[in-house]
Each structure stands twice: as structure tokens, then as C-alpha cells.
Amino acid sequence: MRFIKLTITTFSFALLTAVVLPVFTQTVQPPAKPSLIAGDVTSVAAGKIVMTTKDGSLDVALSDKTVYKRVPPENPVMSAAVGAVVSDIGEGDKVVVSGFLAGDKRSMPARTVYLMTKSDIAQRNAKESEVWKTRGITGRVVSVDPVAKKINVETRTLTGTSTITLTPTETAKFMRYAPDSVKFSEAKASSLLEVQTGDMLRALGDKSLDGTSFTAEEVVTGAFQTVAGTVKAIDTAKNEVVITDLRTRKDVTVAVAPSSLLKKFPEEMATRMAGFQGGQGGVRPVGQGGAPPQSNPPSGQAPTGQGRPGFAGRGGGIDDMLDRFPTITAADLKVGDMIAVSSTKTGNLDKITAIKLLAGVEPFLRAAQASGGRQGGSGGLGNFNIPGLDGFGTP
């Protein structure tokens, strides 16, 4: 009898364990963590914002329990956030929302909204632009000595070129543009060993009094290319332009991204600058007699322009000039126009994404064609230099 009771008791305990233990285990498991979703605000309404994320559109429900925090762009960490209110949110702002996604992943009630306003971002960019204008250089890498930790950089102004020797500090930060992106925000951490001859380089730091050396605190590099051609077709729906490359005679599709900069050279200025590069008063179209000027500036000519030297980037004489040029769209182009485009090197020669697209560049390209013909290229495109084209887009 005692054995039977013991058996029943053991069975009952086992049964109880089998039923209760899973429930107990479930109750002590840590609660699910809320998701953090980042994106840009596309619309704001009462009790709701709509944001665009990497996965598409998301409806965010706001309530009286939602907490709002404003993050300073100059120190973009959540620990630096300060209190905010829902009225601070506007279209175009960047947000990170904390909450639990609905099953369809298209909506989410917000627990916390971390906000970075577009006005704060604009102010930050303006400050950074001024810093780069006064303490930055931009140019093309001529040579790299990783042992001596020195980079020779060719810098250019509106009127000439010079070479400066860059030495990074021990704590210098290196970044490099991703090969498949024209966005500075997608640049990757890098090092001196990744810098290659021919790269475009932007650096922040201090220049020596004689202007021949530069101590860099921050270095950003990228492998870029320039393509020039005649417009063959325009697809405004896709925001794409097909050009016939003047060098290869092959078609290249140029994709225009939201971050792409499209400008048009004023005709008189382009003619004058192309002529000045060759030491003449103007450029004569090929076939009208006389030798057009060389497209490259005289060797050894020192820069005399105002502002920091550079091919392109933020601040400086060339950049100030480019800012004043008329802004255009793909729809403003016409079949037969000559344009020049800068892009990152991706290995795909059939399609590129424009960092900068310049129209009105015929004088520069005619001079380069004439130069190529004189060098035995049968009228092909020689080396062309179009101020403001090479290099970086605006971060």
C-alpha cells in the first residue's frame, strides 16, 4: 500500500511538473524588446506620423504616453538627447522610433521618438562647411608613402595646380566612399593603407605657413571617374540620361540620384575659362581654324584663386563658383547636348550614378578633342579638365 501511495505521489508530482513547469518557464522569460526603426518623416498629422524607412513606408501612431527626445546632430547619440514635444516634428526630419511593430510591419505605436530636425541638421552642415572652407583641402592623390606616412596631393584652383604633402596625425580618422554609393553618410572606416594613387582626397587639419605641407586630423578618400559624352536619350520617369561616351564611343546610362548635383556652365564663362586654361583668350570650335587651347593648365602654375584649393567639395573658389551656376534637372537636357559626369568607380562601364553632372561644357570638350587630335588621337578626346567636376559631392 505504501508503495502504491509513493507511486501515485511520484506520478502526481511528475504530472504537475509537466503541466506547470512550461507555464512557469514562460512567465519568467524576459519580455520582448521594442524595435528601433530609423527613417525620414514624410508627413505629420494629429496622432500620427508617416516615415520612410529602408523597408518602405511606416505609419507611427502617437499617444499621450509617447515620449519625445531631440538629438543634436553634432553629437548623434541617444544619451545626448534632450526633452522635446510632438510639435517639434516636421516633414523631412530624421527620426528613430521605439515600439512594437504590428504583424504586417507597416504600422507601430510609438513609445519613444528620437528626433533630429532638418533645421538642426542644416545648421550643423553650415558650421561644418565653414570649418572645411577654412581648414580643409581637397585634391587628387599623386603618391602615397605608407612607411613615412605621407601623401602627396595635387590641389587645384580656378587658375592652376600645386602639390602639398599631407601627414596624418597619430589619431587621424580615415573614411572611404563605398564603391557602390555616392553618399558620404555611407562612407566606411578606412586607413592609410587603402589610399591609392589617383584617388580623390578631402582632409581637415592645418596647413603650413608656406602652403607646402598639411597636418590632417580627418581624411576622406574615394575612387572616382569622369565621363563626358553627347546626350542620346532622356528618361525623365526613371531620372536617367543615356550618353555616348566621347572616349569609348559606347553608350553609358547615367542615373540621377536625389543627392546628385546638376549644374550648367554659363556659355560665356565656359568659353573664357577653357581659353584661359590654354593661355588664350577663347576657344574656337574644331574646324574653324586655329589651334584650340590645351585643356590642362600650364605646368607648375601656382594657384591664385581665393578660398581653399580643391577640385570640388565644400567651400573654396571652385565650389563657390559652382554654387552660383544655374541648377538644372534631367528634363532640362536635350538630345545632342554635351555633358560631363563624375561618379564612383564600380567596375560597371554601362551604368553610373552621377555625383555631379555639368552641362554647358562644350568649350572644354572641344579643346580636349583638338588636343587629342594633335597627339595622334584622330580627333579623340584628350585629357579634359572641367573646374568643379572632379571629386566629391556634398556630404
mmCIF file of C-alpha atoms in Angstrom, residues 51-376:
data_model
loop_
_atom_site.group_PDB
_atom_site.id
_atom_site.type_symbol
_atom_site.label_atom_id
_atom_site.label_comp_id
_atom_site.label_asym_id
_atom_site.label_seq_id
_atom_site.Cartn_x
_atom_site.Cartn_y
_atom_site.Cartn_z
ATOM 1 C CA MET A 51 8.083 57.844 -42.105
ATOM 2 C CA THR A 52 10.127 56.291 -44.903
ATOM 3 C CA THR A 53 12.437 53.509 -43.751
ATOM 4 C CA LYS A 54 14.832 51.202 -45.558
ATOM 5 C CA ASP A 55 11.944 48.717 -45.812
ATOM 6 C CA GLY A 56 9.329 51.169 -47.055
ATOM 7 C CA SER A 57 6.641 53.376 -45.528
ATOM 8 C CA LEU A 58 5.694 53.051 -41.844
ATOM 9 C CA ASP A 59 2.690 54.575 -40.022
ATOM 10 C CA VAL A 60 3.642 55.594 -36.492
ATOM 11 C CA ALA A 61 0.808 56.107 -34.002
ATOM 12 C CA LEU A 62 1.418 58.749 -31.325
ATOM 13 C CA SER A 63 -0.325 58.876 -27.962
ATOM 14 C CA ASP A 64 -0.228 60.845 -24.728
ATOM 15 C CA LYS A 65 2.209 58.225 -23.421
ATOM 16 C CA THR A 66 4.723 58.740 -26.257
ATOM 17 C CA VAL A 67 7.998 60.292 -25.119
ATOM 18 C CA TYR A 68 9.864 62.716 -27.432
ATOM 19 C CA LYS A 69 13.618 63.293 -27.400
ATOM 20 C CA ARG A 70 15.635 65.714 -29.557
ATOM 21 C CA VAL A 71 19.086 64.513 -30.650
ATOM 22 C CA PRO A 72 21.782 67.094 -31.537
ATOM 23 C CA PRO A 73 23.303 66.351 -34.997
ATOM 24 C CA GLU A 74 26.780 67.302 -33.789
ATOM 25 C CA ASN A 75 26.577 64.536 -31.145
ATOM 26 C CA PRO A 76 24.194 61.958 -32.637
ATOM 27 C CA VAL A 77 23.878 59.552 -29.715
ATOM 28 C CA MET A 78 20.700 58.872 -27.792
ATOM 29 C CA SER A 79 22.390 59.594 -24.470
ATOM 30 C CA ALA A 80 22.817 63.213 -25.618
ATOM 31 C CA ALA A 81 19.096 63.642 -26.370
ATOM 32 C CA VAL A 82 17.046 66.302 -24.563
ATOM 33 C CA GLY A 83 13.308 66.600 -23.996
ATOM 34 C CA ALA A 84 11.087 67.595 -26.916
ATOM 35 C CA VAL A 85 7.388 67.869 -27.831
ATOM 36 C CA VAL A 86 5.362 66.484 -30.710
ATOM 37 C CA SER A 87 5.130 69.916 -32.356
ATOM 38 C CA ASP A 88 8.906 69.827 -32.903
ATOM 39 C CA ILE A 89 8.443 67.128 -35.568
ATOM 40 C CA GLY A 90 8.217 68.253 -39.195
ATOM 41 C CA GLU A 91 8.435 66.832 -42.708
ATOM 42 C CA GLY A 92 11.980 65.992 -43.700
ATOM 43 C CA ASP A 93 13.166 65.429 -40.146
ATOM 44 C CA LYS A 94 15.087 62.276 -39.268
ATOM 45 C CA VAL A 95 13.635 60.084 -36.504
ATOM 46 C CA VAL A 96 14.299 56.848 -34.660
ATOM 47 C CA VAL A 97 11.110 55.358 -33.220
ATOM 48 C CA SER A 98 10.941 52.817 -30.391
ATOM 49 C CA GLY A 99 7.949 50.473 -30.237
ATOM 50 C CA PHE A 100 6.496 47.108 -31.207
ATOM 51 C CA LEU A 101 5.834 46.535 -34.903
ATOM 52 C CA ALA A 102 2.404 45.316 -35.930
ATOM 53 C CA GLY A 103 2.169 41.933 -37.623
ATOM 54 C CA ASP A 104 2.064 43.499 -41.088
ATOM 55 C CA LYS A 105 5.176 45.562 -40.242
ATOM 56 C CA ARG A 106 3.522 48.627 -41.705
ATOM 57 C CA SER A 107 2.454 50.332 -38.503
ATOM 58 C CA MET A 108 3.722 50.786 -34.980
ATOM 59 C CA PRO A 109 2.555 52.593 -31.838
ATOM 60 C CA ALA A 110 5.448 54.762 -30.659
ATOM 61 C CA ARG A 111 6.841 54.508 -27.169
ATOM 62 C CA THR A 112 9.703 56.952 -27.795
ATOM 63 C CA VAL A 113 10.513 59.185 -30.755
ATOM 64 C CA TYR A 114 14.130 60.333 -31.096
ATOM 65 C CA LEU A 115 14.156 63.381 -33.347
ATOM 66 C CA MET A 116 16.816 65.165 -35.413
ATOM 67 C CA THR A 117 15.252 68.165 -37.132
ATOM 68 C CA LYS A 118 16.226 69.254 -40.615
ATOM 69 C CA SER A 119 16.863 72.778 -39.326
ATOM 70 C CA ASP A 120 19.336 71.424 -36.754
ATOM 71 C CA ILE A 121 20.989 69.359 -39.498
ATOM 72 C CA ALA A 122 21.203 72.419 -41.777
ATOM 73 C CA GLN A 123 22.850 74.454 -39.025
ATOM 74 C CA ARG A 124 25.319 71.645 -38.353
ATOM 75 C CA ASN A 125 26.140 71.391 -42.076
ATOM 76 C CA ALA A 126 26.661 75.148 -42.319
ATOM 77 C CA LYS A 127 29.114 75.063 -39.421
ATOM 78 C CA GLU A 128 30.966 72.096 -40.883
ATOM 79 C CA SER A 129 31.084 73.784 -44.285
ATOM 80 C CA GLU A 130 32.734 76.830 -42.763
ATOM 81 C CA VAL A 131 35.270 74.621 -40.978
ATOM 82 C CA TRP A 132 36.130 72.792 -44.202
ATOM 83 C CA LYS A 133 36.399 76.098 -46.038
ATOM 84 C CA THR A 134 38.955 77.461 -43.613
ATOM 85 C CA ARG A 135 40.775 74.275 -42.516
ATOM 86 C CA GLY A 136 40.264 71.832 -45.364
ATOM 87 C CA ILE A 137 41.896 70.825 -48.625
ATOM 88 C CA THR A 138 40.646 68.681 -51.483
ATOM 89 C CA GLY A 139 42.685 67.201 -54.297
ATOM 90 C CA ARG A 140 43.938 64.180 -56.183
ATOM 91 C CA VAL A 141 46.411 61.723 -54.665
ATOM 92 C CA VAL A 142 49.693 61.835 -56.593
ATOM 93 C CA SER A 143 51.632 59.341 -54.476
ATOM 94 C CA VAL A 144 51.436 57.507 -51.147
ATOM 95 C CA ASP A 145 54.293 56.536 -48.833
ATOM 96 C CA PRO A 146 52.769 54.269 -46.136
ATOM 97 C CA VAL A 147 56.146 53.809 -44.419
ATOM 98 C CA ALA A 148 56.795 57.528 -43.998
ATOM 99 C CA LYS A 149 53.025 58.067 -43.550
ATOM 100 C CA LYS A 150 52.895 60.797 -46.165
ATOM 101 C CA ILE A 151 50.526 61.500 -49.060
ATOM 102 C CA ASN A 152 51.313 63.900 -51.901
ATOM 103 C CA VAL A 153 48.140 65.629 -53.049
ATOM 104 C CA GLU A 154 47.621 67.765 -56.150
ATOM 105 C CA THR A 155 45.259 70.629 -55.379
ATOM 106 C CA ARG A 156 43.639 72.852 -57.965
ATOM 107 C CA THR A 157 42.102 76.311 -58.059
ATOM 108 C CA LEU A 158 40.417 78.120 -60.917
ATOM 109 C CA THR A 159 43.774 79.078 -62.377
ATOM 110 C CA GLY A 160 46.307 76.377 -61.636
ATOM 111 C CA THR A 161 47.612 73.461 -59.616
ATOM 112 C CA SER A 162 50.105 72.812 -56.840
ATOM 113 C CA THR A 163 51.242 69.818 -54.778
ATOM 114 C CA ILE A 164 51.009 69.610 -50.999
ATOM 115 C CA THR A 165 52.460 66.915 -48.708
ATOM 116 C CA LEU A 166 49.895 65.577 -46.233
ATOM 117 C CA THR A 167 50.897 63.920 -42.959
ATOM 118 C CA PRO A 168 48.094 62.407 -40.819
ATOM 119 C CA THR A 169 48.237 62.799 -37.055
ATOM 120 C CA GLU A 170 48.551 59.667 -34.898
ATOM 121 C CA THR A 171 44.812 59.821 -34.155
ATOM 122 C CA ALA A 172 43.684 60.868 -37.640
ATOM 123 C CA LYS A 173 40.328 59.447 -38.737
ATOM 124 C CA PHE A 174 40.232 57.823 -42.189
ATOM 125 C CA MET A 175 36.997 57.264 -44.129
ATOM 126 C CA ARG A 176 36.442 55.957 -47.670
ATOM 127 C CA TYR A 177 33.477 56.218 -50.035
ATOM 128 C CA ALA A 178 31.765 52.899 -50.689
ATOM 129 C CA PRO A 179 32.341 51.802 -54.316
ATOM 130 C CA ASP A 180 28.594 51.458 -54.935
ATOM 131 C CA SER A 181 27.465 54.685 -53.262
ATOM 132 C CA VAL A 182 27.824 58.430 -53.775
ATOM 133 C CA LYS A 183 26.605 59.236 -50.254
ATOM 134 C CA PHE A 184 29.075 60.497 -47.687
ATOM 135 C CA SER A 185 26.824 59.060 -44.965
ATOM 136 C CA GLU A 186 27.598 55.587 -46.335
ATOM 137 C CA ALA A 187 31.379 56.041 -46.288
ATOM 138 C CA LYS A 188 33.239 53.290 -44.443
ATOM 139 C CA ALA A 189 36.007 53.408 -41.852
ATOM 140 C CA SER A 190 39.343 53.175 -43.634
ATOM 141 C CA SER A 191 43.096 53.532 -43.145
ATOM 142 C CA LEU A 192 46.201 54.964 -44.795
ATOM 143 C CA LEU A 193 46.856 51.584 -46.439
ATOM 144 C CA GLU A 194 43.654 51.911 -48.517
ATOM 145 C CA VAL A 195 44.643 55.251 -50.052
ATOM 146 C CA GLN A 196 45.652 54.760 -53.702
ATOM 147 C CA THR A 197 47.339 56.937 -56.308
ATOM 148 C CA GLY A 198 44.618 58.597 -58.367
ATOM 149 C CA ASP A 199 42.100 58.730 -55.502
ATOM 150 C CA MET A 200 40.313 61.941 -54.691
ATOM 151 C CA LEU A 201 41.055 63.095 -51.153
ATOM 152 C CA ARG A 202 39.491 65.539 -48.734
ATOM 153 C CA ALA A 203 41.305 66.356 -45.495
ATOM 154 C CA LEU A 204 40.701 68.537 -42.464
ATOM 155 C CA GLY A 205 43.600 69.950 -40.498
ATOM 156 C CA ASP A 206 46.261 72.656 -40.567
ATOM 157 C CA LYS A 207 48.363 73.910 -43.468
ATOM 158 C CA SER A 208 51.940 75.082 -43.017
ATOM 159 C CA LEU A 209 52.729 78.775 -43.426
ATOM 160 C CA ASP A 210 54.407 78.193 -46.798
ATOM 161 C CA GLY A 211 51.467 76.113 -48.015
ATOM 162 C CA THR A 212 53.564 73.080 -48.965
ATOM 163 C CA SER A 213 52.576 70.705 -46.144
ATOM 164 C CA PHE A 214 49.395 69.783 -44.311
ATOM 165 C CA THR A 215 48.762 68.030 -40.978
ATOM 166 C CA ALA A 216 45.495 66.088 -41.239
ATOM 167 C CA GLU A 217 43.047 65.226 -38.471
ATOM 168 C CA GLU A 218 40.480 63.683 -40.803
ATOM 169 C CA VAL A 219 40.967 62.140 -44.248
ATOM 170 C CA VAL A 220 38.225 61.037 -46.648
ATOM 171 C CA THR A 221 39.130 59.287 -49.905
ATOM 172 C CA GLY A 222 37.338 57.702 -52.825
ATOM 173 C CA ALA A 223 37.947 56.258 -56.266
ATOM 174 C CA PHE A 224 36.134 58.435 -58.800
ATOM 175 C CA GLN A 225 35.893 58.687 -62.556
ATOM 176 C CA THR A 226 34.773 61.331 -65.033
ATOM 177 C CA VAL A 227 32.848 60.578 -68.200
ATOM 178 C CA ALA A 228 31.957 63.029 -70.951
ATOM 179 C CA GLY A 229 29.589 62.460 -73.829
ATOM 180 C CA THR A 230 26.729 63.539 -76.035
ATOM 181 C CA VAL A 231 23.175 63.080 -74.800
ATOM 182 C CA LYS A 232 21.460 60.343 -76.778
ATOM 183 C CA ALA A 233 18.239 59.803 -74.809
ATOM 184 C CA ILE A 234 16.500 61.136 -71.694
ATOM 185 C CA ASP A 235 14.088 59.195 -69.464
ATOM 186 C CA THR A 236 12.579 61.673 -67.012
ATOM 187 C CA ALA A 237 10.399 58.979 -65.400
ATOM 188 C CA LYS A 238 13.468 56.957 -64.398
ATOM 189 C CA ASN A 239 15.598 60.104 -63.985
ATOM 190 C CA GLU A 240 18.199 58.642 -66.327
ATOM 191 C CA VAL A 241 20.224 60.034 -69.219
ATOM 192 C CA VAL A 242 21.928 57.955 -71.903
ATOM 193 C CA ILE A 243 25.102 59.463 -73.340
ATOM 194 C CA THR A 244 27.579 58.337 -75.984
ATOM 195 C CA ASP A 245 30.972 58.333 -74.288
ATOM 196 C CA LEU A 246 33.335 60.548 -76.305
ATOM 197 C CA ARG A 247 36.280 58.289 -75.459
ATOM 198 C CA THR A 248 34.844 54.810 -75.996
ATOM 199 C CA ARG A 249 32.010 55.694 -78.404
ATOM 200 C CA LYS A 250 29.804 53.388 -76.314
ATOM 201 C CA ASP A 251 26.503 54.218 -74.638
ATOM 202 C CA VAL A 252 26.523 54.895 -70.894
ATOM 203 C CA THR A 253 23.378 55.220 -68.762
ATOM 204 C CA VAL A 254 23.696 57.987 -66.171
ATOM 205 C CA ALA A 255 21.356 57.624 -63.194
ATOM 206 C CA VAL A 256 20.497 60.867 -61.396
ATOM 207 C CA ALA A 257 20.060 60.281 -57.654
ATOM 208 C CA PRO A 258 18.440 62.677 -55.148
ATOM 209 C CA SER A 259 21.948 63.520 -53.906
ATOM 210 C CA SER A 260 23.306 64.227 -57.413
ATOM 211 C CA LEU A 261 24.315 67.813 -58.180
ATOM 212 C CA LEU A 262 23.244 69.063 -61.624
ATOM 213 C CA LYS A 263 24.576 72.435 -62.818
ATOM 214 C CA LYS A 264 25.047 74.285 -66.094
ATOM 215 C CA PHE A 265 28.110 76.319 -67.026
ATOM 216 C CA PRO A 266 27.183 79.765 -68.365
ATOM 217 C CA GLU A 267 28.321 79.743 -72.007
ATOM 218 C CA GLU A 268 30.475 82.869 -71.873
ATOM 219 C CA MET A 269 32.234 81.752 -68.681
ATOM 220 C CA ALA A 270 32.908 78.249 -70.030
ATOM 221 C CA THR A 271 34.436 79.701 -73.200
ATOM 222 C CA ARG A 272 36.574 82.159 -71.248
ATOM 223 C CA MET A 273 37.780 79.576 -68.715
ATOM 224 C CA ALA A 274 38.580 76.971 -71.364
ATOM 225 C CA GLY A 275 40.578 79.610 -73.210
ATOM 226 C CA PHE A 276 42.329 80.706 -70.047
ATOM 227 C CA GLN A 277 43.420 77.135 -69.335
ATOM 228 C CA GLY A 278 45.253 77.173 -72.652
ATOM 229 C CA GLY A 279 46.679 80.645 -72.199
ATOM 230 C CA GLN A 280 44.461 82.115 -74.943
ATOM 231 C CA GLY A 281 41.545 84.454 -74.995
ATOM 232 C CA GLY A 282 38.947 81.954 -76.065
ATOM 233 C CA VAL A 283 38.135 78.630 -77.615
ATOM 234 C CA ARG A 284 37.472 78.152 -81.308
ATOM 235 C CA PRO A 285 35.292 75.215 -82.247
ATOM 236 C CA VAL A 286 37.136 72.442 -84.038
ATOM 237 C CA GLY A 287 37.158 73.015 -87.792
ATOM 238 C CA GLN A 288 37.039 76.831 -87.695
ATOM 239 C CA GLY A 289 40.785 77.332 -87.977
ATOM 240 C CA GLY A 290 43.428 77.950 -85.424
ATOM 241 C CA ALA A 291 44.530 75.596 -82.703
ATOM 242 C CA PRO A 292 42.211 75.465 -79.697
ATOM 243 C CA PRO A 293 43.930 75.840 -76.352
ATOM 244 C CA GLN A 294 45.202 72.940 -74.306
ATOM 245 C CA SER A 295 42.726 71.640 -71.727
ATOM 246 C CA ASN A 296 45.319 71.368 -68.943
ATOM 247 C CA PRO A 297 46.791 74.365 -67.098
ATOM 248 C CA PRO A 298 50.438 75.240 -67.676
ATOM 249 C CA SER A 299 52.834 73.016 -65.758
ATOM 250 C CA GLY A 300 53.973 74.442 -62.442
ATOM 251 C CA GLN A 301 51.463 77.293 -62.447
ATOM 252 C CA ALA A 302 50.732 78.315 -58.874
ATOM 253 C CA PRO A 303 47.171 78.742 -57.635
ATOM 254 C CA THR A 304 45.956 82.291 -57.282
ATOM 255 C CA GLY A 305 42.245 81.807 -56.596
ATOM 256 C CA GLN A 306 40.549 82.725 -53.323
ATOM 257 C CA GLY A 307 39.471 80.178 -50.731
ATOM 258 C CA ARG A 308 40.919 76.762 -50.094
ATOM 259 C CA PRO A 309 42.333 74.843 -53.044
ATOM 260 C CA GLY A 310 40.340 71.936 -54.363
ATOM 261 C CA PHE A 311 38.749 70.173 -57.268
ATOM 262 C CA ALA A 312 35.372 70.183 -55.598
ATOM 263 C CA GLY A 313 33.781 69.701 -52.218
ATOM 264 C CA ARG A 314 32.709 72.186 -49.601
ATOM 265 C CA GLY A 315 33.847 75.784 -49.742
ATOM 266 C CA GLY A 316 36.656 77.244 -51.827
ATOM 267 C CA GLY A 317 36.730 79.258 -55.037
ATOM 268 C CA ILE A 318 35.624 76.493 -57.373
ATOM 269 C CA ASP A 319 32.785 75.448 -55.093
ATOM 270 C CA ASP A 320 31.564 78.997 -54.603
ATOM 271 C CA MET A 321 31.558 79.382 -58.372
ATOM 272 C CA LEU A 322 29.631 76.147 -58.852
ATOM 273 C CA ASP A 323 27.021 77.171 -56.282
ATOM 274 C CA ARG A 324 26.203 80.244 -58.351
ATOM 275 C CA PHE A 325 25.625 78.269 -61.540
ATOM 276 C CA PRO A 326 22.033 77.532 -62.584
ATOM 277 C CA THR A 327 20.684 74.302 -61.121
ATOM 278 C CA ILE A 328 19.111 72.010 -63.722
ATOM 279 C CA THR A 329 17.257 68.699 -63.894
ATOM 280 C CA ALA A 330 17.417 65.814 -66.338
ATOM 281 C CA ALA A 331 14.358 67.297 -68.042
ATOM 282 C CA ASP A 332 16.347 70.447 -68.903
ATOM 283 C CA LEU A 333 18.780 68.455 -71.054
ATOM 284 C CA LYS A 334 18.286 67.927 -74.778
ATOM 285 C CA VAL A 335 19.417 65.248 -77.169
ATOM 286 C CA GLY A 336 22.728 66.383 -78.666
ATOM 287 C CA ASP A 337 23.889 68.302 -75.580
ATOM 288 C CA MET A 338 27.420 67.643 -74.347
ATOM 289 C CA ILE A 339 27.649 66.859 -70.650
ATOM 290 C CA ALA A 340 30.317 65.644 -68.233
ATOM 291 C CA VAL A 341 29.673 63.451 -65.199
ATOM 292 C CA SER A 342 31.652 62.407 -62.120
ATOM 293 C CA SER A 343 30.860 59.131 -60.343
ATOM 294 C CA THR A 344 32.421 56.493 -58.130
ATOM 295 C CA LYS A 345 34.266 53.635 -59.834
ATOM 296 C CA THR A 346 32.158 50.495 -59.644
ATOM 297 C CA GLY A 347 33.542 48.382 -62.494
ATOM 298 C CA ASN A 348 30.252 48.756 -64.383
ATOM 299 C CA LEU A 349 31.040 50.759 -67.506
ATOM 300 C CA ASP A 350 27.482 50.637 -68.833
ATOM 301 C CA LYS A 351 25.716 52.452 -65.991
ATOM 302 C CA ILE A 352 26.923 55.021 -63.457
ATOM 303 C CA THR A 353 25.280 57.160 -60.774
ATOM 304 C CA ALA A 354 26.112 60.845 -61.022
ATOM 305 C CA ILE A 355 27.787 62.661 -58.166
ATOM 306 C CA LYS A 356 27.946 65.774 -60.318
ATOM 307 C CA LEU A 357 26.561 66.370 -63.798
ATOM 308 C CA LEU A 358 27.637 69.506 -65.640
ATOM 309 C CA ALA A 359 26.041 70.798 -68.815
ATOM 310 C CA GLY A 360 27.340 73.654 -70.959
ATOM 311 C CA VAL A 361 30.812 72.106 -71.085
ATOM 312 C CA GLU A 362 31.260 72.103 -74.879
ATOM 313 C CA PRO A 363 34.222 74.553 -74.878
ATOM 314 C CA PHE A 364 36.240 72.321 -72.541
ATOM 315 C CA LEU A 365 35.467 69.167 -74.520
ATOM 316 C CA ARG A 366 36.214 70.787 -77.891
ATOM 317 C CA ALA A 367 39.594 71.862 -76.580
ATOM 318 C CA ALA A 368 40.244 68.336 -75.303
ATOM 319 C CA GLN A 369 39.177 66.817 -78.643
ATOM 320 C CA ALA A 370 41.544 69.116 -80.502
ATOM 321 C CA SER A 371 44.336 68.250 -78.069
ATOM 322 C CA GLY A 372 43.706 64.536 -78.610
ATOM 323 C CA GLY A 373 43.800 65.017 -82.357
ATOM 324 C CA ARG A 374 47.131 66.827 -82.235
ATOM 325 C CA GLN A 375 48.539 63.958 -80.187
ATOM 326 C CA GLY A 376 47.616 61.428 -82.836
#
